[in-house]
Amino acid sequence: MSSRVLGLVRASHPEPGAAVTTVAGLLAWGVGHRPAGIVSVVLAVLASQLSVGWTNDALDAERDATVGRTDKPVASGAVGRRATAWAAAAAAVACPLLALTTNPAAAFWLTLALVSALLYDWPLKATAFSVLPYAVSFGALPAFVVLALPGQPTPPVWLVVAAACLGAGAHFANVLPDLADDARTGVRGLPHRLGAAGSRVAAAGLLLAATATLVLGPPGPPSVLGWAAVATAAVVPPLSWYAGRSATRAGRRPVAAFRAVMLVALIDVVLLVASGRVV
């Protein structure tokens, strides 16, 4: 039983799931949620991330086995595909129920984010529209967090746009290590059509656009901290490419680009919390 639980944890994509959940919790705290509201946001977002991760590994089990992804628990047999699918379904049901502990309007946006992300897992992952679910799901996340506040304040457009840019950038960065494996199994999303170089440029540009929108979008002059965040967003992606090449030469999977996205996202949320200019 313990090995199955560990397999399910690994199949949930714990690193990005924890990052997105942490960012949502920090944003909830930053916009003024009370402790109970922060807990509701965190649990609802965690359920959505678990559902998306488990769905992805359950659907991709055969492709992952074909390309020898021994790090994937379902493909390696560490946990069953059926058990993973049932766990994904349970988390998908739990997500809107947990979101409803805030209010129906907020729950709608998190449910939209979940449905959009699941549509990426199938069928949009292998199409030219593969970036769309990332943009929609990430953009809907801060809308959920803000609308979950008492009084349901309107989420600022600049915040939603910045999150959508961040999500789109995450898509290009996340796919980079898998371009060759995906080509072998017939997956041709937008990053595959642009190629590695085009995807790197897209990821870097979108991350920079996300941070710049957060700095320039709110009323008032940008702070020194804001400009520092923009400079960081401009520097981190190229450094991650260098780290990725080093990992490839050492025979490791190059995941530095996606970790760079998580770092920029964390910096952006800290910027928002420190500036206090959200709602």
Tab-separated table of C-alpha atoms in Angstrom:
chain	number	residue	atom	x	y	z
A	1	MET	CA	0.000	0.000	0.000
A	2	SER	CA	2.799	2.435	0.875
A	3	SER	CA	4.482	1.853	-2.493
A	4	ARG	CA	1.171	2.527	-4.262
A	5	VAL	CA	0.692	5.776	-2.337
A	6	LEU	CA	4.246	6.821	-3.174
A	7	GLY	CA	3.598	5.953	-6.814
A	8	LEU	CA	0.454	8.082	-6.835
A	9	VAL	CA	2.342	10.997	-5.300
A	10	ARG	CA	5.038	10.749	-7.971
A	11	ALA	CA	2.404	10.404	-10.714
A	12	SER	CA	0.701	13.610	-9.605
A	13	HIS	CA	3.561	15.753	-10.971
A	14	PRO	CA	4.397	16.896	-7.416
A	15	GLU	CA	6.937	19.606	-8.283
A	16	PRO	CA	4.776	21.798	-10.562
A	17	GLY	CA	1.680	20.917	-8.527
A	18	ALA	CA	3.300	22.108	-5.317
A	19	ALA	CA	4.586	25.233	-7.061
A	20	VAL	CA	1.175	26.232	-8.436
A	21	THR	CA	-0.531	25.493	-5.100
A	22	THR	CA	2.064	27.514	-3.189
A	23	VAL	CA	1.721	30.442	-5.580
A	24	ALA	CA	-2.069	30.352	-5.170
A	25	GLY	CA	-1.721	30.316	-1.376
A	26	LEU	CA	0.719	33.241	-1.398
A	27	LEU	CA	-1.554	35.198	-3.712
A	28	ALA	CA	-4.542	34.471	-1.455
A	29	TRP	CA	-2.599	35.785	1.510
A	30	GLY	CA	-1.396	38.793	-0.462
A	31	VAL	CA	-4.866	39.899	-1.571
A	32	GLY	CA	-6.205	39.719	1.976
A	33	HIS	CA	-7.867	36.348	2.514
A	34	ARG	CA	-8.428	35.299	6.099
A	35	PRO	CA	-6.814	31.992	7.206
A	36	ALA	CA	-9.964	30.005	6.409
A	37	GLY	CA	-10.083	31.535	2.933
A	38	ILE	CA	-6.419	30.705	2.315
A	39	VAL	CA	-7.073	27.092	3.320
A	40	SER	CA	-10.050	26.883	0.944
A	41	VAL	CA	-7.996	28.301	-1.941
A	42	VAL	CA	-5.042	26.012	-1.278
A	43	LEU	CA	-7.113	22.837	-0.968
A	44	ALA	CA	-9.188	23.575	-4.069
A	45	VAL	CA	-6.123	24.395	-6.185
A	46	LEU	CA	-4.288	21.340	-4.842
A	47	ALA	CA	-7.208	19.119	-5.889
A	48	SER	CA	-7.116	20.603	-9.387
A	49	GLN	CA	-3.371	20.018	-9.684
A	50	LEU	CA	-3.670	16.423	-8.488
A	51	SER	CA	-6.427	15.721	-11.002
A	52	VAL	CA	-4.479	17.188	-13.919
A	53	GLY	CA	-1.246	15.395	-13.004
A	54	TRP	CA	-2.879	12.011	-12.529
A	55	THR	CA	-4.915	12.376	-15.709
A	56	ASN	CA	-1.772	13.220	-17.653
A	57	ASP	CA	0.131	10.160	-16.451
A	58	ALA	CA	-2.839	7.831	-16.909
A	59	LEU	CA	-3.427	8.976	-20.488
A	60	ASP	CA	0.275	9.035	-21.406
A	61	ALA	CA	1.197	5.665	-19.867
A	62	GLU	CA	1.672	3.888	-23.190
A	63	ARG	CA	3.626	6.760	-24.745
A	64	ASP	CA	5.828	7.053	-21.654
A	65	ALA	CA	6.545	3.320	-21.736
A	66	THR	CA	7.394	3.498	-25.440
A	67	VAL	CA	10.100	6.106	-24.889
A	68	GLY	CA	11.427	4.461	-21.715
A	69	ARG	CA	10.307	7.022	-19.143
A	70	THR	CA	11.265	5.007	-16.056
A	71	ASP	CA	10.645	8.123	-13.948
A	72	LYS	CA	6.919	7.825	-14.684
A	73	PRO	CA	5.280	5.552	-12.054
A	74	VAL	CA	2.370	4.428	-14.255
A	75	ALA	CA	4.606	3.614	-17.224
A	76	SER	CA	7.088	1.744	-15.011
A	77	GLY	CA	4.348	-0.233	-13.245
A	78	ALA	CA	4.903	1.321	-9.810
A	79	VAL	CA	1.208	2.207	-9.711
A	80	GLY	CA	-1.687	0.975	-11.832
A	81	ARG	CA	-3.197	3.008	-14.627
A	82	ARG	CA	-6.708	2.261	-13.357
A	83	ALA	CA	-5.894	3.397	-9.809
A	84	THR	CA	-4.371	6.586	-11.174
A	85	ALA	CA	-7.429	7.281	-13.312
A	86	TRP	CA	-9.768	6.791	-10.340
A	87	ALA	CA	-7.624	9.106	-8.212
A	88	ALA	CA	-7.775	11.725	-10.990
A	89	ALA	CA	-11.579	11.444	-11.135
A	90	ALA	CA	-11.900	11.790	-7.351
A	91	ALA	CA	-9.700	14.895	-7.322
A	92	ALA	CA	-11.660	16.371	-10.253
A	93	VAL	CA	-14.888	16.015	-8.274
A	94	ALA	CA	-13.311	17.395	-5.104
A	95	CYS	CA	-11.950	20.522	-6.820
A	96	PRO	CA	-15.241	22.375	-7.511
A	97	LEU	CA	-16.728	21.169	-4.228
A	98	LEU	CA	-13.811	22.665	-2.311
A	99	ALA	CA	-13.983	25.824	-4.432
A	100	LEU	CA	-17.665	26.209	-3.542
A	101	THR	CA	-16.643	26.775	0.086
A	102	THR	CA	-15.739	30.284	-1.127
A	103	ASN	CA	-18.575	31.340	-3.453
A	104	PRO	CA	-20.136	30.122	-6.755
A	105	ALA	CA	-18.536	32.824	-8.914
A	106	ALA	CA	-15.038	31.929	-7.732
A	107	ALA	CA	-15.799	28.218	-8.040
A	108	PHE	CA	-16.777	28.740	-11.683
A	109	TRP	CA	-13.349	30.156	-12.536
A	110	LEU	CA	-11.417	27.375	-10.838
A	111	THR	CA	-13.643	24.791	-12.504
A	112	LEU	CA	-12.944	26.491	-15.831
A	113	ALA	CA	-9.217	26.269	-15.092
A	114	LEU	CA	-9.557	22.554	-14.313
A	115	VAL	CA	-11.594	21.750	-17.419
A	116	SER	CA	-9.187	23.706	-19.595
A	117	ALA	CA	-6.184	21.863	-18.142
A	118	LEU	CA	-7.862	18.494	-18.649
A	119	LEU	CA	-8.561	19.433	-22.266
A	120	TYR	CA	-4.824	19.901	-22.660
A	121	ASP	CA	-4.238	16.336	-21.480
A	122	TRP	CA	-6.689	15.281	-24.192
A	123	PRO	CA	-7.123	16.219	-27.015
A	124	LEU	CA	-5.354	19.596	-27.351
A	125	LYS	CA	-1.862	18.456	-26.331
A	126	ALA	CA	-1.104	17.164	-29.835
A	127	THR	CA	-2.549	20.139	-31.725
A	128	ALA	CA	-1.457	23.644	-32.705
A	129	PHE	CA	-3.777	24.919	-29.931
A	130	SER	CA	-1.781	23.218	-27.166
A	131	VAL	CA	-0.809	26.544	-25.579
A	132	LEU	CA	-4.425	27.663	-25.160
A	133	PRO	CA	-5.287	25.535	-22.083
A	134	TYR	CA	-2.181	26.779	-20.273
A	135	ALA	CA	-3.111	30.407	-20.944
A	136	VAL	CA	-6.742	29.900	-19.930
A	137	SER	CA	-6.018	27.840	-16.809
A	138	PHE	CA	-3.284	30.109	-15.481
A	139	GLY	CA	-5.327	33.201	-16.280
A	140	ALA	CA	-8.352	31.798	-14.449
A	141	LEU	CA	-6.349	31.005	-11.313
A	142	PRO	CA	-5.908	34.571	-9.994
A	143	ALA	CA	-9.496	35.310	-11.036
A	144	PHE	CA	-10.574	32.511	-8.686
A	145	VAL	CA	-8.370	33.766	-5.855
A	146	VAL	CA	-9.604	37.363	-6.089
A	147	LEU	CA	-13.284	36.484	-6.603
A	148	ALA	CA	-13.101	34.188	-3.565
A	149	LEU	CA	-12.667	37.274	-1.348
A	150	PRO	CA	-15.683	38.586	0.569
A	151	GLY	CA	-17.644	40.890	-1.712
A	152	GLN	CA	-16.297	39.146	-4.835
A	153	PRO	CA	-14.150	42.034	-6.142
A	154	THR	CA	-13.486	42.105	-9.873
A	155	PRO	CA	-10.055	40.660	-10.735
A	156	PRO	CA	-7.805	43.263	-12.390
A	157	VAL	CA	-7.389	42.623	-16.116
A	158	TRP	CA	-3.627	43.107	-15.892
A	159	LEU	CA	-3.386	40.334	-13.290
A	160	VAL	CA	-5.306	37.856	-15.452
A	161	VAL	CA	-3.275	38.788	-18.544
A	162	ALA	CA	0.020	38.401	-16.668
A	163	ALA	CA	-0.994	34.977	-15.368
A	164	ALA	CA	-2.057	33.881	-18.854
A	165	CYS	CA	1.333	34.939	-20.258
A	166	LEU	CA	3.074	33.070	-17.452
A	167	GLY	CA	1.040	29.937	-18.200
A	168	ALA	CA	1.748	30.119	-21.918
A	169	GLY	CA	5.446	30.515	-21.197
A	170	ALA	CA	5.300	27.519	-18.864
A	171	HIS	CA	3.916	25.412	-21.703
A	172	PHE	CA	6.841	26.113	-24.022
A	173	ALA	CA	9.375	25.571	-21.233
A	174	ASN	CA	7.725	22.397	-19.974
A	175	VAL	CA	7.701	20.709	-23.386
A	176	LEU	CA	11.354	21.449	-24.227
A	177	PRO	CA	12.819	18.315	-22.554
A	178	ASP	CA	10.253	16.082	-24.287
A	179	LEU	CA	10.426	17.312	-27.893
A	180	ALA	CA	12.290	14.269	-29.197
A	181	ASP	CA	10.220	11.733	-27.228
A	182	ASP	CA	6.974	13.406	-28.267
A	183	ALA	CA	8.023	13.286	-31.915
A	184	ARG	CA	8.497	9.523	-31.614
A	185	THR	CA	4.956	9.092	-30.285
A	186	GLY	CA	3.164	11.446	-32.671
A	187	VAL	CA	2.608	14.450	-30.392
A	188	ARG	CA	2.812	17.714	-32.351
A	189	GLY	CA	1.720	20.609	-30.191
A	190	LEU	CA	2.620	24.218	-30.874
A	191	PRO	CA	6.133	23.947	-29.323
A	192	HIS	CA	6.902	20.968	-31.550
A	193	ARG	CA	5.886	22.970	-34.606
A	194	LEU	CA	8.077	25.913	-33.558
A	195	GLY	CA	11.028	23.708	-32.652
A	196	ALA	CA	13.419	23.971	-29.730
A	197	ALA	CA	14.831	27.386	-30.651
A	198	GLY	CA	11.405	28.913	-31.309
A	199	SER	CA	10.030	27.467	-28.074
A	200	ARG	CA	12.893	28.918	-26.049
A	201	VAL	CA	12.279	32.354	-27.531
A	202	ALA	CA	8.529	32.054	-26.913
A	203	ALA	CA	9.044	30.949	-23.313
A	204	ALA	CA	11.483	33.766	-22.568
A	205	GLY	CA	9.318	36.407	-24.232
A	206	LEU	CA	6.163	35.312	-22.432
A	207	LEU	CA	7.855	35.181	-19.025
A	208	LEU	CA	9.227	38.677	-19.570
A	209	ALA	CA	5.790	39.886	-20.731
A	210	ALA	CA	4.147	38.394	-17.627
A	211	THR	CA	6.523	40.152	-15.246
A	212	ALA	CA	6.394	43.449	-17.147
A	213	THR	CA	2.586	43.360	-17.050
A	214	LEU	CA	2.653	42.876	-13.279
A	215	VAL	CA	5.041	45.817	-12.921
A	216	LEU	CA	3.381	48.230	-15.353
A	217	GLY	CA	-0.272	47.143	-15.021
A	218	PRO	CA	-1.198	48.437	-11.560
A	219	PRO	CA	-1.799	52.171	-11.058
A	220	GLY	CA	1.128	54.252	-9.953
A	221	PRO	CA	4.808	54.265	-10.927
A	222	PRO	CA	6.710	50.968	-10.928
A	223	SER	CA	8.901	50.330	-7.900
A	224	VAL	CA	12.600	49.513	-7.849
A	225	LEU	CA	11.612	45.997	-6.777
A	226	GLY	CA	9.421	45.773	-9.861
A	227	TRP	CA	12.199	46.712	-12.247
A	228	ALA	CA	14.473	44.236	-10.490
A	229	ALA	CA	11.867	41.530	-11.112
A	230	VAL	CA	11.761	42.447	-14.814
A	231	ALA	CA	15.552	42.208	-15.011
A	232	THR	CA	15.442	38.817	-13.295
A	233	ALA	CA	12.801	37.558	-15.706
A	234	ALA	CA	15.041	38.600	-18.586
A	235	VAL	CA	18.116	36.837	-17.191
A	236	VAL	CA	16.716	33.595	-15.732
A	237	PRO	CA	15.574	31.875	-18.986
A	238	PRO	CA	18.981	32.097	-20.748
A	239	LEU	CA	20.670	30.760	-17.611
A	240	SER	CA	18.200	27.881	-17.536
A	241	TRP	CA	19.049	26.990	-21.148
A	242	TYR	CA	22.711	26.762	-20.219
A	243	ALA	CA	21.860	24.559	-17.230
A	244	GLY	CA	19.679	22.415	-19.482
A	245	ARG	CA	22.508	21.819	-21.939
A	246	SER	CA	24.796	20.833	-19.071
A	247	ALA	CA	22.189	18.360	-17.803
A	248	THR	CA	21.806	16.843	-21.271
A	249	ARG	CA	25.569	16.364	-21.619
A	250	ALA	CA	25.577	14.656	-18.208
A	251	GLY	CA	22.796	12.274	-19.290
A	252	ARG	CA	20.122	13.858	-17.096
A	253	ARG	CA	16.690	15.123	-18.125
A	254	PRO	CA	16.945	18.907	-18.763
A	255	VAL	CA	14.220	20.367	-16.549
A	256	ALA	CA	15.938	23.668	-15.766
A	257	ALA	CA	13.711	25.631	-18.169
A	258	PHE	CA	10.506	24.667	-16.354
A	259	ARG	CA	12.093	25.313	-12.971
A	260	ALA	CA	12.980	28.763	-14.268
A	261	VAL	CA	9.273	29.349	-14.909
A	262	MET	CA	8.457	28.349	-11.327
A	263	LEU	CA	11.162	30.705	-10.047
A	264	VAL	CA	9.823	33.626	-12.108
A	265	ALA	CA	6.274	32.836	-10.931
A	266	LEU	CA	7.395	32.887	-7.298
A	267	ILE	CA	9.236	36.176	-7.840
A	268	ASP	CA	6.143	37.659	-9.474
A	269	VAL	CA	3.892	36.680	-6.570
A	270	VAL	CA	6.369	38.037	-4.036
A	271	LEU	CA	6.390	41.259	-6.075
A	272	LEU	CA	2.595	41.450	-5.898
A	273	VAL	CA	2.486	40.733	-2.178
A	274	ALA	CA	5.223	43.270	-1.421
A	275	SER	CA	3.656	46.009	-3.540
A	276	GLY	CA	0.153	45.487	-2.179
A	277	ARG	CA	-1.339	46.694	-5.484
A	278	VAL	CA	-3.767	43.927	-6.444
A	279	VAL	CA	-7.322	44.763	-5.325
